[in-house]
Amino acid sequence: LSYEWTQTAGDLDLDAMAAAWARYFSTASTKQNLVARAGVLTEGQTYSFQLTVTDAATGLAGYATLDVAVNRAPLGGDVAVAP
């Protein structure tokens, strides 16, 4: 099986170069999993990704989509440490 991730909606500046993909993700676009690097997704933004899987033996392909809504980072609060 071969895998290919693509962004179908969102503000990431992805192009066909692997170097551009590597700025945003710690996994290659040809891997089964998609792992975004910390801090690259914009709060309040929704991203859509598509994973296309192709069976080399049959040539058949299928795809799934993943929508990611990025929440606002937490703020405020207190931290207390006791021995």
mmCIF file of C-alpha atoms in Angstrom:
data_model
loop_
_atom_site.group_PDB
_atom_site.id
_atom_site.type_symbol
_atom_site.label_atom_id
_atom_site.label_comp_id
_atom_site.label_asym_id
_atom_site.label_seq_id
_atom_site.Cartn_x
_atom_site.Cartn_y
_atom_site.Cartn_z
ATOM 1 C CA LEU A 1 0.000 0.000 0.000
ATOM 2 C CA SER A 2 1.109 3.556 -0.626
ATOM 3 C CA TYR A 3 -0.066 6.613 1.284
ATOM 4 C CA GLU A 4 -0.314 10.299 0.360
ATOM 5 C CA TRP A 5 -1.494 13.113 2.644
ATOM 6 C CA THR A 6 -2.665 16.418 1.165
ATOM 7 C CA GLN A 7 -4.122 19.564 2.713
ATOM 8 C CA THR A 8 -7.532 20.406 1.254
ATOM 9 C CA ALA A 9 -8.309 23.441 3.460
ATOM 10 C CA GLY A 10 -6.263 25.624 5.781
ATOM 11 C CA ASP A 11 -3.542 28.248 5.795
ATOM 12 C CA LEU A 12 -0.388 26.103 5.636
ATOM 13 C CA ASP A 13 1.885 27.047 2.733
ATOM 14 C CA LEU A 14 2.460 23.564 1.364
ATOM 15 C CA ASP A 15 3.928 22.935 -2.050
ATOM 16 C CA ALA A 16 5.169 19.844 -3.834
ATOM 17 C CA MET A 17 8.575 20.005 -2.154
ATOM 18 C CA ALA A 18 9.236 17.644 0.759
ATOM 19 C CA ALA A 19 11.131 20.442 2.542
ATOM 20 C CA ALA A 20 7.961 22.554 2.738
ATOM 21 C CA TRP A 21 6.016 19.618 4.183
ATOM 22 C CA ALA A 22 8.776 18.982 6.750
ATOM 23 C CA ARG A 23 8.426 22.537 8.119
ATOM 24 C CA TYR A 24 4.928 21.685 9.343
ATOM 25 C CA PHE A 25 4.928 17.925 9.963
ATOM 26 C CA SER A 26 7.304 15.505 11.648
ATOM 27 C CA THR A 27 6.056 12.672 9.439
ATOM 28 C CA ALA A 28 6.449 12.483 5.663
ATOM 29 C CA SER A 29 3.389 12.974 3.460
ATOM 30 C CA THR A 30 3.817 9.353 2.344
ATOM 31 C CA LYS A 31 3.422 7.818 5.811
ATOM 32 C CA GLN A 32 0.308 6.261 7.318
ATOM 33 C CA ASN A 33 0.176 8.771 10.218
ATOM 34 C CA LEU A 34 0.066 12.576 10.146
ATOM 35 C CA VAL A 35 1.883 14.368 12.991
ATOM 36 C CA ALA A 36 1.905 18.187 13.010
ATOM 37 C CA ARG A 37 4.826 19.987 14.621
ATOM 38 C CA ALA A 38 4.065 22.010 17.766
ATOM 39 C CA GLY A 39 2.891 25.557 17.126
ATOM 40 C CA VAL A 40 2.372 25.342 13.359
ATOM 41 C CA LEU A 41 -1.427 25.210 13.350
ATOM 42 C CA THR A 42 -3.169 28.572 13.817
ATOM 43 C CA GLU A 43 -5.673 28.899 16.657
ATOM 44 C CA GLY A 44 -9.221 29.424 15.435
ATOM 45 C CA GLN A 45 -8.380 27.900 12.045
ATOM 46 C CA THR A 46 -9.876 24.676 10.695
ATOM 47 C CA TYR A 47 -7.696 22.422 8.574
ATOM 48 C CA SER A 48 -8.792 19.608 6.293
ATOM 49 C CA PHE A 49 -6.467 16.832 5.220
ATOM 50 C CA GLN A 50 -7.016 13.937 2.866
ATOM 51 C CA LEU A 51 -5.241 10.577 3.028
ATOM 52 C CA THR A 52 -5.251 8.628 -0.225
ATOM 53 C CA VAL A 53 -4.287 4.958 -0.022
ATOM 54 C CA THR A 54 -3.391 3.054 -3.173
ATOM 55 C CA ASP A 55 -2.910 -0.692 -3.551
ATOM 56 C CA ALA A 56 -0.037 -1.143 -6.002
ATOM 57 C CA ALA A 57 -1.097 -4.708 -6.844
ATOM 58 C CA THR A 58 -4.583 -3.752 -8.017
ATOM 59 C CA GLY A 59 -4.256 -0.021 -8.693
ATOM 60 C CA LEU A 60 -7.335 0.577 -6.562
ATOM 61 C CA ALA A 61 -7.359 3.681 -4.375
ATOM 62 C CA GLY A 62 -9.512 5.060 -1.612
ATOM 63 C CA TYR A 63 -9.369 8.125 0.581
ATOM 64 C CA ALA A 64 -10.443 9.500 3.933
ATOM 65 C CA THR A 65 -10.654 13.099 5.112
ATOM 66 C CA LEU A 66 -9.714 14.535 8.474
ATOM 67 C CA ASP A 67 -10.925 17.922 9.751
ATOM 68 C CA VAL A 68 -8.932 19.555 12.564
ATOM 69 C CA ALA A 69 -10.342 22.565 14.429
ATOM 70 C CA VAL A 70 -7.622 24.295 16.440
ATOM 71 C CA ASN A 71 -8.699 25.633 19.831
ATOM 72 C CA ARG A 72 -7.324 28.746 21.498
ATOM 73 C CA ALA A 73 -4.315 28.067 23.702
ATOM 74 C CA PRO A 74 -5.058 28.015 27.422
ATOM 75 C CA LEU A 75 -4.259 31.168 29.344
ATOM 76 C CA GLY A 76 -4.387 32.380 32.908
ATOM 77 C CA GLY A 77 -4.490 30.276 36.011
ATOM 78 C CA ASP A 78 -2.182 29.578 38.910
ATOM 79 C CA VAL A 79 0.416 26.965 39.708
ATOM 80 C CA ALA A 80 1.224 26.000 43.296
ATOM 81 C CA VAL A 81 4.087 23.709 44.262
ATOM 82 C CA ALA A 82 4.515 22.240 47.729
ATOM 83 C CA PRO A 83 7.306 19.974 48.991
#
